[in-house]
Amino acid sequence: MIPIERLIDALASLLENASYHVVLSATDNTAFTPRRLLAPDCLLPVLMRMAEETWKARAGQVSFGLAIEPDRNALCGQRLHAVHHAPLSLVILCTDQTLQSVADAQGLILLDTLERHANTLCAAPASQPMPV
């Protein structure tokens, strides 16, 4: 299992080093800070689902074992609690590939573009770890 703080640190580093900037819209270029964007109750569950689906498209039905639960106080209505079955390196690579597919040439990602891509990519429910 990947510790959530370790996951957030690694993804924040990816966003900063790759110069990705997630903004609200084309007319409102207010950017989210990487740490806020990657909070378990912000876009982290969405990004993990998108990364998981990116991996599944290439590797078949192998899942990350995401522990995502509904949270009506969360930005997207979901909160990520854990990633059980994937190494951090794979999660980072799949997240980067996902972000590359929605970023423009300057690394700008519009929130509505991200949402449209997420809706297309993630039609099925999130994987959940099997009870032990």
Short mmCIF file of N, CA and C in Angstrom, two decimals:
data_model
loop_
_atom_site.label_atom_id
_atom_site.label_comp_id
_atom_site.label_asym_id
_atom_site.label_seq_id
_atom_site.Cartn_x
_atom_site.Cartn_y
_atom_site.Cartn_z
N MET A 1 0.85 -1.18 0.00
CA MET A 1 0.00 0.00 0.00
C MET A 1 0.90 1.24 0.00
N ILE A 2 0.49 2.23 -0.79
CA ILE A 2 1.24 3.48 -0.87
C ILE A 2 0.69 4.44 0.19
N PRO A 3 1.55 4.94 1.08
CA PRO A 3 1.07 5.96 2.02
C PRO A 3 0.57 7.19 1.27
N ILE A 4 -0.59 7.69 1.64
CA ILE A 4 -1.22 8.81 0.92
C ILE A 4 -0.28 10.03 0.85
N GLU A 5 0.38 10.36 1.94
CA GLU A 5 1.28 11.53 1.91
C GLU A 5 2.43 11.32 0.94
N ARG A 6 2.94 10.09 0.84
CA ARG A 6 4.02 9.79 -0.11
C ARG A 6 3.50 9.94 -1.54
N LEU A 7 2.29 9.47 -1.78
CA LEU A 7 1.67 9.61 -3.09
C LEU A 7 1.49 11.08 -3.46
N ILE A 8 1.00 11.87 -2.53
CA ILE A 8 0.79 13.30 -2.78
C ILE A 8 2.12 13.99 -3.05
N ASP A 9 3.14 13.68 -2.27
CA ASP A 9 4.47 14.29 -2.48
C ASP A 9 5.00 13.97 -3.87
N ALA A 10 4.89 12.71 -4.27
CA ALA A 10 5.41 12.30 -5.58
C ALA A 10 4.63 12.95 -6.72
N LEU A 11 3.32 13.00 -6.60
CA LEU A 11 2.51 13.62 -7.65
C LEU A 11 2.70 15.14 -7.69
N ALA A 12 2.89 15.77 -6.54
CA ALA A 12 3.16 17.21 -6.51
C ALA A 12 4.48 17.50 -7.22
N SER A 13 5.46 16.65 -7.01
CA SER A 13 6.74 16.78 -7.69
C SER A 13 6.56 16.63 -9.21
N LEU A 14 5.75 15.67 -9.62
CA LEU A 14 5.45 15.49 -11.05
C LEU A 14 4.83 16.76 -11.62
N LEU A 15 3.81 17.29 -10.97
CA LEU A 15 3.14 18.50 -11.47
C LEU A 15 4.10 19.66 -11.58
N GLU A 16 4.95 19.83 -10.58
CA GLU A 16 5.89 20.95 -10.60
C GLU A 16 6.99 20.76 -11.64
N ASN A 17 7.57 19.56 -11.70
CA ASN A 17 8.68 19.31 -12.63
C ASN A 17 8.23 19.27 -14.08
N ALA A 18 7.03 18.82 -14.33
CA ALA A 18 6.51 18.76 -15.70
C ALA A 18 5.80 20.06 -16.08
N SER A 19 5.72 20.99 -15.14
CA SER A 19 5.07 22.29 -15.35
C SER A 19 3.61 22.18 -15.76
N TYR A 20 2.89 21.25 -15.12
CA TYR A 20 1.45 21.17 -15.33
C TYR A 20 0.78 22.21 -14.44
N HIS A 21 -0.24 22.87 -14.98
CA HIS A 21 -1.02 23.85 -14.22
C HIS A 21 -2.49 23.59 -14.49
N VAL A 22 -3.22 23.20 -13.46
CA VAL A 22 -4.66 22.95 -13.59
C VAL A 22 -5.37 24.25 -13.22
N VAL A 23 -6.19 24.75 -14.16
CA VAL A 23 -6.91 26.00 -13.93
C VAL A 23 -8.41 25.77 -14.07
N LEU A 24 -9.18 26.69 -13.52
CA LEU A 24 -10.64 26.55 -13.53
C LEU A 24 -11.23 26.57 -14.92
N SER A 25 -10.80 27.53 -15.75
CA SER A 25 -11.36 27.65 -17.10
C SER A 25 -10.44 28.50 -17.96
N ALA A 26 -10.80 28.59 -19.24
CA ALA A 26 -10.01 29.41 -20.16
C ALA A 26 -10.08 30.89 -19.79
N THR A 27 -11.15 31.30 -19.15
CA THR A 27 -11.29 32.71 -18.77
C THR A 27 -10.87 32.99 -17.33
N ASP A 28 -10.74 31.95 -16.51
CA ASP A 28 -10.30 32.10 -15.13
C ASP A 28 -9.06 31.24 -14.94
N ASN A 29 -7.90 31.87 -15.06
CA ASN A 29 -6.66 31.10 -15.00
C ASN A 29 -6.13 30.93 -13.58
N THR A 30 -7.03 30.98 -12.60
CA THR A 30 -6.65 30.70 -11.22
C THR A 30 -6.20 29.24 -11.15
N ALA A 31 -4.95 29.05 -10.79
CA ALA A 31 -4.40 27.69 -10.75
C ALA A 31 -4.48 27.13 -9.34
N PHE A 32 -4.72 25.84 -9.26
CA PHE A 32 -4.68 25.14 -7.98
C PHE A 32 -3.21 24.92 -7.61
N THR A 33 -2.87 25.04 -6.35
CA THR A 33 -1.53 24.63 -5.93
C THR A 33 -1.49 23.11 -5.99
N PRO A 34 -0.33 22.52 -6.29
CA PRO A 34 -0.27 21.06 -6.38
C PRO A 34 -0.77 20.36 -5.12
N ARG A 35 -0.41 20.83 -3.95
CA ARG A 35 -0.82 20.16 -2.71
C ARG A 35 -2.34 20.23 -2.53
N ARG A 36 -2.97 21.34 -2.88
CA ARG A 36 -4.44 21.44 -2.75
C ARG A 36 -5.12 20.57 -3.80
N LEU A 37 -4.62 20.62 -5.01
CA LEU A 37 -5.17 19.81 -6.09
C LEU A 37 -5.13 18.33 -5.74
N LEU A 38 -4.07 17.91 -5.08
CA LEU A 38 -3.84 16.49 -4.80
C LEU A 38 -4.35 16.02 -3.45
N ALA A 39 -5.13 16.84 -2.79
CA ALA A 39 -5.71 16.41 -1.51
C ALA A 39 -6.63 15.22 -1.75
N PRO A 40 -6.71 14.30 -0.79
CA PRO A 40 -7.57 13.12 -0.94
C PRO A 40 -9.04 13.45 -1.17
N ASP A 41 -9.46 14.67 -0.81
CA ASP A 41 -10.86 15.08 -1.02
C ASP A 41 -11.00 16.11 -2.13
N CYS A 42 -9.95 16.26 -2.93
CA CYS A 42 -10.02 17.20 -4.06
C CYS A 42 -9.98 16.39 -5.36
N LEU A 43 -8.94 16.53 -6.17
CA LEU A 43 -8.89 15.81 -7.44
C LEU A 43 -8.07 14.52 -7.40
N LEU A 44 -7.47 14.21 -6.27
CA LEU A 44 -6.66 12.99 -6.20
C LEU A 44 -7.46 11.73 -6.56
N PRO A 45 -8.69 11.56 -6.06
CA PRO A 45 -9.43 10.35 -6.46
C PRO A 45 -9.67 10.28 -7.97
N VAL A 46 -9.94 11.41 -8.56
CA VAL A 46 -10.20 11.45 -10.01
C VAL A 46 -8.93 11.11 -10.77
N LEU A 47 -7.82 11.72 -10.39
CA LEU A 47 -6.56 11.45 -11.07
C LEU A 47 -6.14 9.98 -10.93
N MET A 48 -6.39 9.41 -9.76
CA MET A 48 -6.04 8.00 -9.56
C MET A 48 -6.91 7.08 -10.40
N ARG A 49 -8.20 7.40 -10.52
CA ARG A 49 -9.09 6.60 -11.38
C ARG A 49 -8.66 6.71 -12.83
N MET A 50 -8.28 7.92 -13.25
CA MET A 50 -7.83 8.10 -14.63
C MET A 50 -6.52 7.35 -14.87
N ALA A 51 -5.61 7.40 -13.93
CA ALA A 51 -4.35 6.67 -14.07
C ALA A 51 -4.60 5.17 -14.10
N GLU A 52 -5.52 4.69 -13.25
CA GLU A 52 -5.86 3.27 -13.23
C GLU A 52 -6.44 2.83 -14.58
N GLU A 53 -7.33 3.62 -15.13
CA GLU A 53 -7.92 3.27 -16.43
C GLU A 53 -6.89 3.33 -17.55
N THR A 54 -5.95 4.24 -17.46
CA THR A 54 -4.86 4.30 -18.44
C THR A 54 -4.06 3.01 -18.39
N TRP A 55 -3.77 2.53 -17.18
CA TRP A 55 -3.03 1.28 -17.01
C TRP A 55 -3.85 0.09 -17.50
N LYS A 56 -5.11 0.05 -17.15
CA LYS A 56 -5.97 -1.06 -17.56
C LYS A 56 -6.06 -1.17 -19.08
N ALA A 57 -6.08 -0.03 -19.77
CA ALA A 57 -6.16 -0.03 -21.22
C ALA A 57 -4.92 -0.70 -21.85
N ARG A 58 -3.81 -0.66 -21.14
CA ARG A 58 -2.58 -1.23 -21.66
C ARG A 58 -2.28 -2.62 -21.12
N ALA A 59 -2.74 -2.91 -19.90
CA ALA A 59 -2.36 -4.16 -19.24
C ALA A 59 -3.53 -5.11 -19.01
N GLY A 60 -4.71 -4.75 -19.44
CA GLY A 60 -5.86 -5.61 -19.20
C GLY A 60 -6.58 -5.23 -17.93
N GLN A 61 -7.12 -6.20 -17.25
CA GLN A 61 -7.97 -5.93 -16.08
C GLN A 61 -7.20 -5.85 -14.76
N VAL A 62 -5.94 -5.45 -14.81
CA VAL A 62 -5.15 -5.28 -13.60
C VAL A 62 -5.53 -3.94 -12.97
N SER A 63 -5.89 -3.95 -11.68
CA SER A 63 -6.32 -2.70 -11.05
C SER A 63 -5.31 -2.24 -10.00
N PHE A 64 -5.44 -0.99 -9.60
CA PHE A 64 -4.59 -0.41 -8.57
C PHE A 64 -5.11 -0.72 -7.17
N GLY A 65 -6.32 -1.24 -7.06
CA GLY A 65 -6.90 -1.50 -5.74
C GLY A 65 -7.17 -0.19 -5.00
N LEU A 66 -7.87 0.70 -5.67
CA LEU A 66 -8.16 2.00 -5.07
C LEU A 66 -9.25 1.89 -4.01
N ALA A 67 -9.00 2.50 -2.88
CA ALA A 67 -10.02 2.58 -1.83
C ALA A 67 -10.59 3.99 -1.89
N ILE A 68 -11.71 4.12 -2.60
CA ILE A 68 -12.38 5.42 -2.78
C ILE A 68 -13.77 5.28 -2.19
N GLU A 69 -14.14 6.27 -1.39
CA GLU A 69 -15.47 6.25 -0.78
C GLU A 69 -16.18 7.57 -1.03
N PRO A 70 -17.51 7.52 -1.11
CA PRO A 70 -18.27 8.77 -1.25
C PRO A 70 -18.02 9.69 -0.06
N ASP A 71 -17.94 10.98 -0.36
CA ASP A 71 -17.77 12.01 0.67
C ASP A 71 -18.46 13.26 0.15
N ARG A 72 -19.60 13.57 0.69
CA ARG A 72 -20.37 14.70 0.15
C ARG A 72 -19.68 16.04 0.39
N ASN A 73 -18.67 16.09 1.25
CA ASN A 73 -17.92 17.32 1.48
C ASN A 73 -16.71 17.46 0.56
N ALA A 74 -16.40 16.43 -0.19
CA ALA A 74 -15.26 16.44 -1.10
C ALA A 74 -15.62 17.18 -2.39
N LEU A 75 -14.62 17.74 -3.04
CA LEU A 75 -14.83 18.52 -4.26
C LEU A 75 -15.58 17.72 -5.33
N CYS A 76 -15.17 16.49 -5.56
CA CYS A 76 -15.80 15.65 -6.58
C CYS A 76 -16.72 14.59 -5.98
N GLY A 77 -17.03 14.74 -4.69
CA GLY A 77 -17.93 13.80 -4.05
C GLY A 77 -17.30 12.48 -3.65
N GLN A 78 -15.98 12.37 -3.79
CA GLN A 78 -15.27 11.14 -3.48
C GLN A 78 -13.99 11.47 -2.71
N ARG A 79 -13.55 10.54 -1.87
CA ARG A 79 -12.30 10.70 -1.12
C ARG A 79 -11.46 9.44 -1.33
N LEU A 80 -10.18 9.64 -1.63
CA LEU A 80 -9.26 8.51 -1.77
C LEU A 80 -8.67 8.18 -0.40
N HIS A 81 -8.75 6.90 -0.03
CA HIS A 81 -8.18 6.46 1.25
C HIS A 81 -6.90 5.66 1.07
N ALA A 82 -6.77 4.95 -0.06
CA ALA A 82 -5.57 4.14 -0.24
C ALA A 82 -5.43 3.67 -1.68
N VAL A 83 -4.19 3.34 -2.04
CA VAL A 83 -3.87 2.64 -3.28
C VAL A 83 -3.18 1.36 -2.80
N HIS A 84 -3.85 0.21 -2.99
CA HIS A 84 -3.39 -1.04 -2.40
C HIS A 84 -2.47 -1.88 -3.28
N HIS A 85 -2.68 -1.90 -4.59
CA HIS A 85 -2.03 -2.93 -5.41
C HIS A 85 -1.16 -2.40 -6.54
N ALA A 86 -0.59 -1.22 -6.41
CA ALA A 86 0.24 -0.69 -7.48
C ALA A 86 1.47 -0.02 -6.89
N PRO A 87 2.61 -0.18 -7.54
CA PRO A 87 3.80 0.52 -7.07
C PRO A 87 3.70 2.01 -7.40
N LEU A 88 4.33 2.81 -6.58
CA LEU A 88 4.29 4.26 -6.76
C LEU A 88 4.78 4.67 -8.15
N SER A 89 5.83 4.04 -8.63
CA SER A 89 6.37 4.40 -9.94
C SER A 89 5.35 4.22 -11.06
N LEU A 90 4.59 3.14 -11.00
CA LEU A 90 3.56 2.90 -12.02
C LEU A 90 2.45 3.93 -11.94
N VAL A 91 2.03 4.26 -10.73
CA VAL A 91 0.99 5.27 -10.54
C VAL A 91 1.44 6.61 -11.11
N ILE A 92 2.69 7.00 -10.85
CA ILE A 92 3.22 8.28 -11.34
C ILE A 92 3.28 8.28 -12.87
N LEU A 93 3.78 7.20 -13.45
CA LEU A 93 3.87 7.13 -14.92
C LEU A 93 2.49 7.20 -15.57
N CYS A 94 1.53 6.49 -15.03
CA CYS A 94 0.17 6.50 -15.60
C CYS A 94 -0.50 7.86 -15.40
N THR A 95 -0.26 8.49 -14.27
CA THR A 95 -0.81 9.83 -14.04
C THR A 95 -0.21 10.82 -15.02
N ASP A 96 1.10 10.73 -15.24
CA ASP A 96 1.76 11.62 -16.19
C ASP A 96 1.20 11.42 -17.59
N GLN A 97 1.01 10.20 -17.99
CA GLN A 97 0.45 9.93 -19.32
C GLN A 97 -0.97 10.49 -19.44
N THR A 98 -1.74 10.36 -18.38
CA THR A 98 -3.10 10.91 -18.37
C THR A 98 -3.07 12.42 -18.49
N LEU A 99 -2.21 13.06 -17.73
CA LEU A 99 -2.12 14.53 -17.77
C LEU A 99 -1.62 15.01 -19.13
N GLN A 100 -0.69 14.29 -19.71
CA GLN A 100 -0.20 14.66 -21.05
C GLN A 100 -1.32 14.66 -22.07
N SER A 101 -2.27 13.77 -21.89
CA SER A 101 -3.36 13.67 -22.87
C SER A 101 -4.35 14.82 -22.78
N VAL A 102 -4.36 15.57 -21.69
CA VAL A 102 -5.30 16.69 -21.55
C VAL A 102 -4.61 18.06 -21.46
N ALA A 103 -3.30 18.07 -21.34
CA ALA A 103 -2.57 19.34 -21.23
C ALA A 103 -2.31 19.94 -22.60
N ASP A 104 -2.29 21.28 -22.66
CA ASP A 104 -1.89 21.92 -23.90
C ASP A 104 -0.36 21.97 -23.96
N ALA A 105 0.19 22.60 -24.99
CA ALA A 105 1.64 22.63 -25.19
C ALA A 105 2.40 23.30 -24.05
N GLN A 106 1.74 24.18 -23.31
CA GLN A 106 2.37 24.86 -22.17
C GLN A 106 2.11 24.15 -20.84
N GLY A 107 1.44 23.01 -20.87
CA GLY A 107 1.15 22.25 -19.65
C GLY A 107 -0.11 22.71 -18.94
N LEU A 108 -0.89 23.56 -19.59
CA LEU A 108 -2.12 24.07 -18.99
C LEU A 108 -3.24 23.03 -19.15
N ILE A 109 -3.94 22.76 -18.05
CA ILE A 109 -5.03 21.80 -18.05
C ILE A 109 -6.27 22.50 -17.53
N LEU A 110 -7.28 22.60 -18.37
CA LEU A 110 -8.55 23.19 -17.95
C LEU A 110 -9.35 22.16 -17.18
N LEU A 111 -9.96 22.58 -16.09
CA LEU A 111 -10.72 21.66 -15.25
C LEU A 111 -11.84 20.97 -16.03
N ASP A 112 -12.52 21.70 -16.92
CA ASP A 112 -13.59 21.05 -17.69
C ASP A 112 -13.05 20.06 -18.71
N THR A 113 -11.86 20.29 -19.24
CA THR A 113 -11.23 19.32 -20.15
C THR A 113 -10.86 18.06 -19.39
N LEU A 114 -10.34 18.24 -18.19
CA LEU A 114 -10.02 17.11 -17.33
C LEU A 114 -11.28 16.31 -17.00
N GLU A 115 -12.35 17.01 -16.69
CA GLU A 115 -13.61 16.35 -16.36
C GLU A 115 -14.15 15.56 -17.55
N ARG A 116 -14.13 16.15 -18.74
CA ARG A 116 -14.62 15.44 -19.94
C ARG A 116 -13.79 14.18 -20.19
N HIS A 117 -12.48 14.30 -20.05
CA HIS A 117 -11.61 13.14 -20.27
C HIS A 117 -11.88 12.07 -19.21
N ALA A 118 -12.07 12.49 -17.97
CA ALA A 118 -12.37 11.54 -16.89
C ALA A 118 -13.67 10.81 -17.16
N ASN A 119 -14.69 11.53 -17.60
CA ASN A 119 -15.98 10.90 -17.89
C ASN A 119 -15.88 9.89 -19.03
N THR A 120 -15.06 10.18 -20.01
CA THR A 120 -14.85 9.26 -21.13
C THR A 120 -14.05 8.04 -20.71
N LEU A 121 -13.01 8.28 -19.95
CA LEU A 121 -12.07 7.22 -19.56
C LEU A 121 -12.63 6.30 -18.48
N CYS A 122 -13.37 6.86 -17.56
CA CYS A 122 -13.77 6.12 -16.34
C CYS A 122 -15.26 5.84 -16.31
N ALA A 123 -15.73 5.09 -17.25
CA ALA A 123 -17.16 4.77 -17.29
C ALA A 123 -17.55 3.75 -16.22
N ALA A 124 -16.61 2.85 -15.87
CA ALA A 124 -16.90 1.81 -14.87
C ALA A 124 -16.56 2.31 -13.46
N PRO A 125 -17.14 1.71 -12.43
CA PRO A 125 -16.81 2.11 -11.06
C PRO A 125 -15.36 1.81 -10.71
N ALA A 126 -14.85 2.47 -9.69
CA ALA A 126 -13.47 2.29 -9.25
C ALA A 126 -13.25 0.88 -8.72
N SER A 127 -12.01 0.41 -8.91
CA SER A 127 -11.65 -0.87 -8.30
C SER A 127 -11.62 -0.69 -6.80
N GLN A 128 -11.91 -1.72 -6.09
CA GLN A 128 -11.86 -1.69 -4.63
C GLN A 128 -11.04 -2.89 -4.18
N PRO A 129 -10.25 -2.72 -3.13
CA PRO A 129 -9.47 -3.87 -2.65
C PRO A 129 -10.39 -4.97 -2.14
N MET A 130 -9.96 -6.18 -2.34
CA MET A 130 -10.72 -7.34 -1.87
C MET A 130 -10.55 -7.46 -0.36
N PRO A 131 -11.63 -7.79 0.37
CA PRO A 131 -11.49 -8.00 1.81
C PRO A 131 -10.56 -9.17 2.08
N VAL A 132 -9.79 -9.05 3.14
CA VAL A 132 -8.83 -10.11 3.47
C VAL A 132 -9.41 -11.02 4.51
#
